[in-house]
Coordinates of C-alpha atoms in Angstrom, one line a residue:
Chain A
X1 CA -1.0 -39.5 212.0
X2 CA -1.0 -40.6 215.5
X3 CA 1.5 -42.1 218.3
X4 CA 0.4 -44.8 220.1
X5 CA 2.3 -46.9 223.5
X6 CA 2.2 -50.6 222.4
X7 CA 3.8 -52.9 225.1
X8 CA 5.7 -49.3 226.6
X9 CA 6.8 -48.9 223.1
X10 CA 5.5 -45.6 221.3
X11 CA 4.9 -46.4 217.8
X12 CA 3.4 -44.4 214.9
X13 CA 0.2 -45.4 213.6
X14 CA -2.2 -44.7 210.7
X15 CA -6.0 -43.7 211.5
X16 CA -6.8 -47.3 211.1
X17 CA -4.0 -48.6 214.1
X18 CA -1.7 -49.8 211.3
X19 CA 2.0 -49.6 212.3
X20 CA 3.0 -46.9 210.1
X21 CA 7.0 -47.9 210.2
X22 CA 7.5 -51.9 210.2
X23 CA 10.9 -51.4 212.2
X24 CA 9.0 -49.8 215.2
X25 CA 7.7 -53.7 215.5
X26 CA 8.9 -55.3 218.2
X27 CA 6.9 -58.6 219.4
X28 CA 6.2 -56.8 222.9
X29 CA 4.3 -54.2 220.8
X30 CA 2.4 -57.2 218.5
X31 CA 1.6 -58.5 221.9
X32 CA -0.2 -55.6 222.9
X33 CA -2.0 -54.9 219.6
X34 CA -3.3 -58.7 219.9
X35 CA -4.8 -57.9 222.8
X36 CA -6.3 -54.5 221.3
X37 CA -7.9 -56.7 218.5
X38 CA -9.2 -59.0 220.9
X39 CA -6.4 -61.9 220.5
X40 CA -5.1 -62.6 224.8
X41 CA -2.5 -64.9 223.7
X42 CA -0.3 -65.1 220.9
X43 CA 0.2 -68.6 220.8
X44 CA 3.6 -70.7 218.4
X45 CA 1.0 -71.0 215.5
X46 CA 0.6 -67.1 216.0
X47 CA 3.9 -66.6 216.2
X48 CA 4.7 -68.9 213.1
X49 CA 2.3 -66.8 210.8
X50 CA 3.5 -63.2 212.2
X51 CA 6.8 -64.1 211.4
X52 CA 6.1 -65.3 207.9
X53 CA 3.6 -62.2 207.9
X54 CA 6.8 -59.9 208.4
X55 CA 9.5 -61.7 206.4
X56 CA 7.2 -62.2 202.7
X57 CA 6.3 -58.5 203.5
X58 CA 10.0 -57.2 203.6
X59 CA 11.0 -59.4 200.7
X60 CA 7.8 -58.9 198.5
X61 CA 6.9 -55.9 198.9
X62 CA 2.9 -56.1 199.8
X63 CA 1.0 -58.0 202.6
X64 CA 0.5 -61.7 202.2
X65 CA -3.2 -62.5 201.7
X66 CA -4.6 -65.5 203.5
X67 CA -4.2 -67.8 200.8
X68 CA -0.6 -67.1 200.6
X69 CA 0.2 -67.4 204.3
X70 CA -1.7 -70.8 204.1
X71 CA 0.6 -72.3 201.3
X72 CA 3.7 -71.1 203.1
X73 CA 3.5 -70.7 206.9
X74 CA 2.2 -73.9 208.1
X75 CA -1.6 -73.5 208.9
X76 CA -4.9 -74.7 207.4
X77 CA -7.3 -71.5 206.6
X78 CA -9.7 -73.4 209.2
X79 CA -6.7 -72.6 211.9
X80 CA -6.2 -69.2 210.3
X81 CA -9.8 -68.1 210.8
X82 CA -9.5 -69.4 214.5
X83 CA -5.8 -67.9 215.0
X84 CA -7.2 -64.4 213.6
X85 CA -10.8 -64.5 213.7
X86 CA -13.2 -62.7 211.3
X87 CA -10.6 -60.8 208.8
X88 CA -7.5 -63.0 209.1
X89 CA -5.8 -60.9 206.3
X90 CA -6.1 -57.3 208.1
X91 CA -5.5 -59.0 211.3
X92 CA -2.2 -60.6 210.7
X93 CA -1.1 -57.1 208.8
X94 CA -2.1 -54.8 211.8
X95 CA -0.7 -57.7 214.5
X96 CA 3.0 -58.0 212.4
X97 CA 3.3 -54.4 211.6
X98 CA 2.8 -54.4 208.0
X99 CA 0.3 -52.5 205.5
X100 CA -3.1 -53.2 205.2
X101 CA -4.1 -54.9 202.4
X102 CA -6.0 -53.3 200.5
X103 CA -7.8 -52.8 196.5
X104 CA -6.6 -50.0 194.3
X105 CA -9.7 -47.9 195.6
Chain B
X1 CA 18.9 -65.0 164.0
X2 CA 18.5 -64.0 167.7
X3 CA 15.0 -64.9 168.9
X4 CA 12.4 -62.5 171.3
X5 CA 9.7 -65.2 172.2
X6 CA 6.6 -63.5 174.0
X7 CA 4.3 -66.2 175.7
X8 CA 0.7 -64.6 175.4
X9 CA -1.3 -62.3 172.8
X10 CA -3.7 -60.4 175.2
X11 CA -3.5 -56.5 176.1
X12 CA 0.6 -56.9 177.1
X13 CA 1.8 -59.3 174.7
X14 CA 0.0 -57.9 171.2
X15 CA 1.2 -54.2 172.4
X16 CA 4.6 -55.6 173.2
X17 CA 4.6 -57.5 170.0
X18 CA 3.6 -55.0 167.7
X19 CA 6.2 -52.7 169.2
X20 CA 9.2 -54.8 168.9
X21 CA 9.1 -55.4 165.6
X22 CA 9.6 -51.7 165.3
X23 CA 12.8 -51.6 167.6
X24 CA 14.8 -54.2 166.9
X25 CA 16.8 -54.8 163.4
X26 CA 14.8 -57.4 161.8
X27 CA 17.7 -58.4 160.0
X28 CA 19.3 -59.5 163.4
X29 CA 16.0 -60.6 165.3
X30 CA 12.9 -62.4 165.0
X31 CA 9.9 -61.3 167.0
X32 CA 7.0 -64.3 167.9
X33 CA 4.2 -64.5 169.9
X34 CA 2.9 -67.9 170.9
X35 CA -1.3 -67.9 171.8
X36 CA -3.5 -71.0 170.8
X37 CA -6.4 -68.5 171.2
X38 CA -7.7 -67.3 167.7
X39 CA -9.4 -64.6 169.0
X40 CA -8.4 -61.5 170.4
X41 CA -10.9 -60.1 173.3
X42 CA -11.7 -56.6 174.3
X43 CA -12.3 -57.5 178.2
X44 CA -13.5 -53.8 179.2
X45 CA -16.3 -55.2 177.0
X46 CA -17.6 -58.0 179.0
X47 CA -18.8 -55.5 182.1
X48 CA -21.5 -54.1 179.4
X49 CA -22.0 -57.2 177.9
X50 CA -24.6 -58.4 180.9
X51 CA -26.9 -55.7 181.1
X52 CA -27.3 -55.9 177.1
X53 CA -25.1 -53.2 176.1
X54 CA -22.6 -54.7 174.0
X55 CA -23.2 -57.6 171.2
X56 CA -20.3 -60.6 171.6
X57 CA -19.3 -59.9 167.9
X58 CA -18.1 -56.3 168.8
X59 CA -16.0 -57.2 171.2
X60 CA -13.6 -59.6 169.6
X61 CA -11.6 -59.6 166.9
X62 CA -9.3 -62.5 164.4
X63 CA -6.3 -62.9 166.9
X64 CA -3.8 -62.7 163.1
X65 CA -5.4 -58.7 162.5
X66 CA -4.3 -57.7 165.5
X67 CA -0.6 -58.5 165.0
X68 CA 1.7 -56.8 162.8
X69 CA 2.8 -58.5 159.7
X70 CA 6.3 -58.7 160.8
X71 CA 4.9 -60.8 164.1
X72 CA 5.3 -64.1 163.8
X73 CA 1.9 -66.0 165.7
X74 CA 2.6 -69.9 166.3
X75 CA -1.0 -70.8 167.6
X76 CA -0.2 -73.5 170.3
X77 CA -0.6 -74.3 173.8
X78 CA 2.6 -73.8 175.9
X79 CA 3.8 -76.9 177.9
X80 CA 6.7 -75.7 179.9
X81 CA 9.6 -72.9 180.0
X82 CA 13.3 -73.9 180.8
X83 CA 15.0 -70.9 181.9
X84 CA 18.3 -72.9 181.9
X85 CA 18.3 -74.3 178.3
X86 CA 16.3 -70.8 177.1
X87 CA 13.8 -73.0 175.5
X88 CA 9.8 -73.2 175.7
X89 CA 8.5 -76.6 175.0
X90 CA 4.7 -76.5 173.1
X91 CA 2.7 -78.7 173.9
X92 CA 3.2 -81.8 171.1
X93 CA 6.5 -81.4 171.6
X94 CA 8.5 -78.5 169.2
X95 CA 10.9 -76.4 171.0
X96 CA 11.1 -73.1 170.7
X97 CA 14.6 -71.3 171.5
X98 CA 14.7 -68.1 172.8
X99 CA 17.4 -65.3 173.5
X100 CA 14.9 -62.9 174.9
X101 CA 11.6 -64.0 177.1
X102 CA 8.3 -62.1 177.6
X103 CA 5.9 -63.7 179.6
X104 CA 2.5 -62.2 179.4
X105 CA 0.3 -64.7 179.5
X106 CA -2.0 -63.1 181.5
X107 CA -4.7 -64.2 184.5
X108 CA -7.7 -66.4 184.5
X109 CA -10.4 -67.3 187.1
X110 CA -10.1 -70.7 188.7
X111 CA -13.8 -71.3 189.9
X112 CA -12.3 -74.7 190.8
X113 CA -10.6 -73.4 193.6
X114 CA -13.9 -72.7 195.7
X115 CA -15.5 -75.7 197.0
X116 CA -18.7 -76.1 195.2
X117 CA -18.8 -73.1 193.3
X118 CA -18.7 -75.5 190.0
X119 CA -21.5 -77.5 191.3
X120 CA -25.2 -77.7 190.0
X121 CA -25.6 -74.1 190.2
X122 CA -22.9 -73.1 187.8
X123 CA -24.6 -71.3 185.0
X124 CA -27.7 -72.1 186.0
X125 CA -28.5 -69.1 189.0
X126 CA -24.3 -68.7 189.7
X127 CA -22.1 -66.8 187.1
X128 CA -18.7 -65.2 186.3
X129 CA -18.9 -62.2 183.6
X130 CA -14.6 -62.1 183.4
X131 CA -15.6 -64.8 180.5
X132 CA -17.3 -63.9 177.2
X133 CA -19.5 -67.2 177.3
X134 CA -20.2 -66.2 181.1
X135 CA -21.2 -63.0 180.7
X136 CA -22.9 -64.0 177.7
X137 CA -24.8 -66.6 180.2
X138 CA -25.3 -64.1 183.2
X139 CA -26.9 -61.6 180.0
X140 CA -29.4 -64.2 179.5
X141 CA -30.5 -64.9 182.8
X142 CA -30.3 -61.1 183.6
X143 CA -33.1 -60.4 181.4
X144 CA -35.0 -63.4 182.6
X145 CA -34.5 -62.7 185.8
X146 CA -37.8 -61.2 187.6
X147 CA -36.6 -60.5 191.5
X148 CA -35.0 -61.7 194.6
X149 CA -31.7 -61.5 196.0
X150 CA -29.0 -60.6 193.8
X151 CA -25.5 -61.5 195.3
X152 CA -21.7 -59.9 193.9
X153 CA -19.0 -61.7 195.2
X154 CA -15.5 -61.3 195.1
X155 CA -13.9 -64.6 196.3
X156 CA -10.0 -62.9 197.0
X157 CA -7.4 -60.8 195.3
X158 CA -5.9 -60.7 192.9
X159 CA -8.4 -59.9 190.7
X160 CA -8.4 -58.3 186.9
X161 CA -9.8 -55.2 187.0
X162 CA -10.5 -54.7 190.8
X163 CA -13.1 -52.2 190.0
X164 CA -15.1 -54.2 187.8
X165 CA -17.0 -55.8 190.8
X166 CA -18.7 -52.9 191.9
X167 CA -18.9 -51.1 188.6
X168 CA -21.4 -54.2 188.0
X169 CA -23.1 -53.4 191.3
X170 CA -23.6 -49.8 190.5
X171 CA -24.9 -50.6 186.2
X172 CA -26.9 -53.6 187.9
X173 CA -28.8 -50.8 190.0
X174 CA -29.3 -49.3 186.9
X175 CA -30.4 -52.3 185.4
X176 CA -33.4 -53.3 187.8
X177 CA -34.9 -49.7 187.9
X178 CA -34.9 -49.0 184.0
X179 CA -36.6 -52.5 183.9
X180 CA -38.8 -51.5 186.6
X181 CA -38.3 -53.8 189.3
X182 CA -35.4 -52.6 191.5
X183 CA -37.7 -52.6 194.4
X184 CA -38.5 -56.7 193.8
X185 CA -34.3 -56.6 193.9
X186 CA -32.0 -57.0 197.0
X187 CA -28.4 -56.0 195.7
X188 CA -25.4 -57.3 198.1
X189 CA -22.2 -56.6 197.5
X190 CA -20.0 -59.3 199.0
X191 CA -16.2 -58.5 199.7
X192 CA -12.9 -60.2 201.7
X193 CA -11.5 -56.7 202.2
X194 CA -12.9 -54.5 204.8
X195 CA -15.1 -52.2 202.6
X196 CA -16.3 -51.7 199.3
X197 CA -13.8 -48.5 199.4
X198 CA -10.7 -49.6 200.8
X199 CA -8.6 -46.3 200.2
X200 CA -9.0 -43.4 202.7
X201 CA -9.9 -40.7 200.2
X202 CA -11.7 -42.5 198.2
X203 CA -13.9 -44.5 200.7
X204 CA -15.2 -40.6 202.0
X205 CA -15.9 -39.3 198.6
X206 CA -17.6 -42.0 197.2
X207 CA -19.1 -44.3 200.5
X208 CA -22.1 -42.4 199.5
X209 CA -22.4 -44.0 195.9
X210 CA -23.8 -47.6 197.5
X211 CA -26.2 -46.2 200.0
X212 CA -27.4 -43.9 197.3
X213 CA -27.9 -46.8 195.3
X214 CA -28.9 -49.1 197.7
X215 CA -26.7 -52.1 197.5
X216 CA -26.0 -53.6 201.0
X217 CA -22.4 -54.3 201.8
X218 CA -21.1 -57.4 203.7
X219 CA -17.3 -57.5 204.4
X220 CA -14.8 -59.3 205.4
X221 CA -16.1 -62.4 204.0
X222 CA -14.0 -65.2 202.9
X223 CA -15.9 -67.6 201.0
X224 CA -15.2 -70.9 201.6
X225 CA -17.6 -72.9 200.3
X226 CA -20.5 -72.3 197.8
X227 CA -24.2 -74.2 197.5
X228 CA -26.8 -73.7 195.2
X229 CA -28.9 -70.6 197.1
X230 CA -25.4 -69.4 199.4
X231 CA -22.2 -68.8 199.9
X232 CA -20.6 -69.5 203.4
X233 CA -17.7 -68.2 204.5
X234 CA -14.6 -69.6 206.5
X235 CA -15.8 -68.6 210.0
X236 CA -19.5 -69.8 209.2
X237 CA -21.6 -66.7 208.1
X238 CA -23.9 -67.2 205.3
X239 CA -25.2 -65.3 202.3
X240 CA -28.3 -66.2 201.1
X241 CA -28.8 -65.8 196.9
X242 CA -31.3 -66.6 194.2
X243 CA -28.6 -65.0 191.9
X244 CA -24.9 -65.0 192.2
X245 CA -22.8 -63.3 190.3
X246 CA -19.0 -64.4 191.5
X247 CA -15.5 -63.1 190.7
X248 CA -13.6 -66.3 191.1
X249 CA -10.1 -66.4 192.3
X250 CA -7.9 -66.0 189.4
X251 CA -4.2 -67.3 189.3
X252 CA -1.5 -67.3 186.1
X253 CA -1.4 -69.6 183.6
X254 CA -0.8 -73.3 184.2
X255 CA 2.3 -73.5 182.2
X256 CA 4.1 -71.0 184.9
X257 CA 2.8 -73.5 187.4
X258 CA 4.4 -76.4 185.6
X259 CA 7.6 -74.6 185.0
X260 CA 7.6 -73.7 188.9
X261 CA 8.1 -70.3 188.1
X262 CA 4.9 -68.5 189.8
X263 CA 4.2 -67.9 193.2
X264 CA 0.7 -69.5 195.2
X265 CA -1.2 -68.2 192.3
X266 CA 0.8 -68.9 189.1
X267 CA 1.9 -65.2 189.0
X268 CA 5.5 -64.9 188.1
X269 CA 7.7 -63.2 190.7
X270 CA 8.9 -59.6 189.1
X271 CA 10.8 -56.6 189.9
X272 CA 7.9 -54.2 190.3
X273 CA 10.2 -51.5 189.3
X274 CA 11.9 -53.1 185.7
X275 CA 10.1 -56.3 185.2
X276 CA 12.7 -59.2 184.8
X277 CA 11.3 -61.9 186.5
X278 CA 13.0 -62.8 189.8
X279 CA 15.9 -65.0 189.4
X280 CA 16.1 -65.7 185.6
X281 CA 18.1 -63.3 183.7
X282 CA 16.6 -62.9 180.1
X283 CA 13.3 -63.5 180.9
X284 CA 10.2 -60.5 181.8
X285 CA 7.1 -60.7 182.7
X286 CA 4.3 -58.0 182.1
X287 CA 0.5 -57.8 182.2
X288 CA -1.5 -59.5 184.8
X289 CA 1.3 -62.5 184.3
X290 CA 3.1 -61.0 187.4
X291 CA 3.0 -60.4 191.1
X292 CA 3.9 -56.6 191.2
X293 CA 1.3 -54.9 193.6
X294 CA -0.3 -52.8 190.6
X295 CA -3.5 -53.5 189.4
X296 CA -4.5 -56.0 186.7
X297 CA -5.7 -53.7 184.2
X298 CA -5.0 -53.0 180.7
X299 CA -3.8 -49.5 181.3
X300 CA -1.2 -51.1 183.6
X301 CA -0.3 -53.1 181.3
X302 CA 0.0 -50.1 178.6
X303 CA 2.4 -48.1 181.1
X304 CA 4.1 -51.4 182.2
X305 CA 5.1 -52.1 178.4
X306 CA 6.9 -48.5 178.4
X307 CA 9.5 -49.6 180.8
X308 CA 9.7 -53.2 179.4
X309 CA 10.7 -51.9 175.6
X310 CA 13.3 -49.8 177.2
X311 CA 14.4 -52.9 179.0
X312 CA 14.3 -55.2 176.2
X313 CA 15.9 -52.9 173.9
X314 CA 18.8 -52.8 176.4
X315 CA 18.8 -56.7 177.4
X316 CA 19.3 -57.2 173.3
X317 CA 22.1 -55.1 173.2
X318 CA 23.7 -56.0 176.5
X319 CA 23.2 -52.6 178.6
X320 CA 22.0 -51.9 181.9
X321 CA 18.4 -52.6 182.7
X322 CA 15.9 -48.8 184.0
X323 CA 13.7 -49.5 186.7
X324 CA 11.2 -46.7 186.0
X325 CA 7.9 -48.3 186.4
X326 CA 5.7 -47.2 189.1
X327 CA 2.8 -48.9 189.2
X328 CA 0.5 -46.0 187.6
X329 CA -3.3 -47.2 186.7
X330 CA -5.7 -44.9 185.2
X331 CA -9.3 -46.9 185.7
X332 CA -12.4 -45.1 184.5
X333 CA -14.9 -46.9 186.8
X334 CA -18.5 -46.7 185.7
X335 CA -21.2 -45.8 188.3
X336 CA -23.9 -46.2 186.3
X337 CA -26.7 -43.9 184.3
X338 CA -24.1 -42.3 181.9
X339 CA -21.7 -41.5 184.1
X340 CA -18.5 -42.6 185.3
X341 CA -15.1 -41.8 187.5
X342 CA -11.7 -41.7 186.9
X343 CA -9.3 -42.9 189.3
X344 CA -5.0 -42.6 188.7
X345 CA -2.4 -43.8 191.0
X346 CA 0.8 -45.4 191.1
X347 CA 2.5 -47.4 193.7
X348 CA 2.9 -45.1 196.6
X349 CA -0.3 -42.4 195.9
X350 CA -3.6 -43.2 196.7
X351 CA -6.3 -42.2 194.1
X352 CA -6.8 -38.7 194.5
X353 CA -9.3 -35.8 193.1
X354 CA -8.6 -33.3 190.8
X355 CA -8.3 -33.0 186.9
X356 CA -6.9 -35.4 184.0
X357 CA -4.6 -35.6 181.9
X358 CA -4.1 -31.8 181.6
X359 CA -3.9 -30.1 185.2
X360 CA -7.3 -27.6 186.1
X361 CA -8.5 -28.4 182.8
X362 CA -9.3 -32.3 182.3
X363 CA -11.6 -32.7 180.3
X364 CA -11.7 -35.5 183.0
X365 CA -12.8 -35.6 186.5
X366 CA -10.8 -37.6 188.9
X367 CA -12.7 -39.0 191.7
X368 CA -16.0 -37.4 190.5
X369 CA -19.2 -38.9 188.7
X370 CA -19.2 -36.9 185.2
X371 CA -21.0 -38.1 182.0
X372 CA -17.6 -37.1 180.0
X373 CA -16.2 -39.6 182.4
X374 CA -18.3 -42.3 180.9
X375 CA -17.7 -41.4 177.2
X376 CA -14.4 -41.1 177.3
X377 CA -15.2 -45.4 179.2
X378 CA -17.0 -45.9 175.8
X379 CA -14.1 -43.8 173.2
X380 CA -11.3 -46.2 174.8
X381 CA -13.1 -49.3 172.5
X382 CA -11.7 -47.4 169.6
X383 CA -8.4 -46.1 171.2
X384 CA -8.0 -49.7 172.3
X385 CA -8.3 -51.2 169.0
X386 CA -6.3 -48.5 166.8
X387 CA -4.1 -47.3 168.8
X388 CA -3.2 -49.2 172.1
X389 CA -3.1 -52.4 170.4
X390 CA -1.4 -51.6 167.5
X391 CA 1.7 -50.1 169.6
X392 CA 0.8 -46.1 168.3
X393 CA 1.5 -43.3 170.5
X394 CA -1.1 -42.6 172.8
X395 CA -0.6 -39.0 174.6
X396 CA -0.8 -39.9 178.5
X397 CA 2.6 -40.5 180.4
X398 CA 3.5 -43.4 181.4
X399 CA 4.5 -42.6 184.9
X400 CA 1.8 -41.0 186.8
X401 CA 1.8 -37.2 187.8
X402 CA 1.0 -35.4 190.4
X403 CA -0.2 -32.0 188.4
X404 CA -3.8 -31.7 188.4
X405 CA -4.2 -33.8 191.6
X406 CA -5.4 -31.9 195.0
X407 CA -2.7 -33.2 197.4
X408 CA -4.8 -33.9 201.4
X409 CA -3.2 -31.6 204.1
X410 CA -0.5 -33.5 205.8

């Protein structure tokens, strides 16, 4: 376990950089670990998939994978994979401040 | 006559079946399961089944044998559910009423949903094994097969047995070199996640097991489109195959879709904790048929159906629902020349070494290659048939424990 200063904000974080408490989010702190994951600007289409990253997290229960954020926040996957480049799934997790997703082993 | 309808007669729905008819007053309630499948499949089976292990004939069985007496089995397609009138409609048109709902109608892989992964190719040099006529196929063309690259490739997640990937990677390692030719074979294993191993402890005890057995790992690919000799994913990298064995994306069953009571997928929204499905009183869902974060496994399943009993027990006589299901798996995960691991977890704990079921003793070996492992893999065909299936006790607790598990220092 390990503290980290996102944005001036100390947050706890898991070996990987996961936010380890979703309520330490703040959007100066996913700024920061945007930049940390080589994103410089979060732009509204960012934005729109954090915030649906966040709120299907809190009422769900597990991290939305990509196909879910495309059916519900507004993006083509093509946009996803340019939004969040490479891993879109583990990106939008470790950007919002929720779990990675991840297999049972 | 009150009426417990239970959509689906795999793994959940026969157990649940079978059960029922021993809990509720048969006098007062009528217990049915509707499946148009005649068969009843041991899926475990169809991982062995490639590599010429397993004939198709042992692993399925006449759907009516596997169902109590006192069951009654209407063999039809389902059309739609209406929550609101309590009624399922079959397809050509009867209506069945319902006071009590299960829906465990299980998953299935939608190769449709992969641009081009149904093209030419399909059964030809691309397969599935989560089907008994695919992995009868990819058995055939398997023991043809005389070199070259051989891709595994899990498209997303959900997935049935999330294991059941790289258990093939490890017995198709095994394969090659008993046949001789595993140096003529390049083994990739293809994944979206981020690693093979995507659990801390497990990913250090057991990262070793693919280099050992030299099967390259590519991650966090998204396949997006499919061709004849490779996949591609969304951001344009490309796996070249000459043999590609894919696990689709799977999604519920297509009545959930039409009744709009699934989620992207077709998986049912569901308390993770008591399984009612979300927003419809009456009605539970268990088996890979929901959306709880557990795996979709058979032994998840098993320990799922312990809580929904309870619950449906206590919906037929109007009491208070328990939420006491944790998510607990119990995977034995082959790796390949006799032996095998055994992984349990719930919700909140990771899989974790140590012994299983009875604490220091075992006989099982959690997070550990043993050859008693893989045994007790092959013994579960005949606990699954006699015992699991038929609703009899079976001595491991439904809620997972931490006795016999070594705990990682804080």
């Amino acid at each position: 376990m390990a503290t980290k200063v996102y944005g001036g904000i100390a947050v706890e974080v898991d070996d990987e950089g996961f936010l380890k408490k979703a309520t330490e989010w703040t959007p100066e702190v996913a700024k920061a670990i945007a930049v940390e994951v080589g994103i410089p600007a979060l732009t509204d289409k960012h934005w729109k998939v954090l915030e649906f990253a966040r709120q299907d997290t809190a009422s769900s229960g597990q991290s939305p994978g990509p196909r879910r954020i495309v059916a519900s926040a507004g993006v083509s996957m093509k946009e996803l994979y340019e939004l969040f480049p490479k891993g879109p799934g583990k990106l939008v997790a470790r950007v919002a401040g929720v779990p990675k997703p991840k297999a049972c082993l | 006559m009150k009426h417990l309808l239970i959509l689906g007669a795999g793994t959940a729905g026969t157990m649940v079946a079978n059960r029922m008819v021993r809990k509720l007053s048969l006098e007062e309630w009528d217990v049915t399961v509707v499946d148009p499948d005649t068969t009843h499949l041991y899926q475990p089976g169809l991982l062995f089944l490639p590599f010429g292990n397993h004939e198709e004939s042992e692993l399925v069985r006449a759907r009516g044998t596997t169902l109590d007496d006192r069951v009654r089995w209407v063999q039809r397609p389902v059309l739609e559910i209406d929550g609101q009138a309590r009624s399922v409609q079959l397809e050509g048109g009867d209506r069945l009423p319902f006071d009590l709902l299960v829906i465990a109608s299980g998953s299935r892989i939608r190769p449709d949903l992969t641009e081009g992964l149904l093209g030419d190719a399909w059964q030809r040099s691309v397969f599935d094994f989560y089907t008994l006529d695919g992995a009868v196929k990819l058995r055939d063309a398997l023991a043809k097969f005389r070199g070259g690259r051989v891709v595994i490739n899990l498209v997303e997640l959900p997935i049935k047995c999330p294991v059941a990937p790289l258990e093939f990677a490890f017995l198709a390692d095994e394969f090659f070199k008993r046949r001789g030719i595993r140096d003529d074979v390049e083994l990739t294993y293809v994944t979206p996640l981020d690693g093979a191993f995507t659990k801390p402890i497990a990913s250090k005890r057991l990262g070793h097991l693919l280099q050992e057995k030299s099967v390259k790992v590519e991650t966090e690919f998204a396949v997006g489109s499919v061709t004849d000799h490779e996949i591609v994913s969304f951001d344009e990298r490309r796996v070249p195959f000459d043999l590609l064995v894919t696990i689709p994306t799977h999604s519920g069953a297509a009545f959930v879709e039409r009744s709009g009571l699934g989620n992207e997928l077709a998986f049912v929204p569901t308390d993770k904790h008591s399984l009612a499905a979300k927003g419809l009183e009456n009605v539970f869902v268990v088996g890979d048929a929901t959306d709880v974060p557990a795996s979709k496994a058979g032994s998840v399943a098993h320990f799922e159906a312990e809580t929904l009993i309870e619950n449906l027990e206590r919906a037929a006589s109007g009491r208070e629902l328990v939420s006491t299901f944790d998510g607990h798996a119990n995977c034995f995960v082959e790796t390949g020349n006799g032996k095998a691991l055994l992984i349990d977890f719930n919700y909140d704990v990771e899989p974790l070494p140590g012994k299983y079921p009875l604490p220091g003793l075992g006989p099982f070996s959690l997070l550990e290659e043993s050859k008693l492992n893989h045994q007790g893999k092959l013994a579960f065909r005949w606990i699954y048939w006699n015992g699991l299936l038929p609703g009899k006790p079976i001595p491991v607790p439904a809620q997972m424990s931490l006795a016999g598990k070594e705990q990682p220092a804080p």
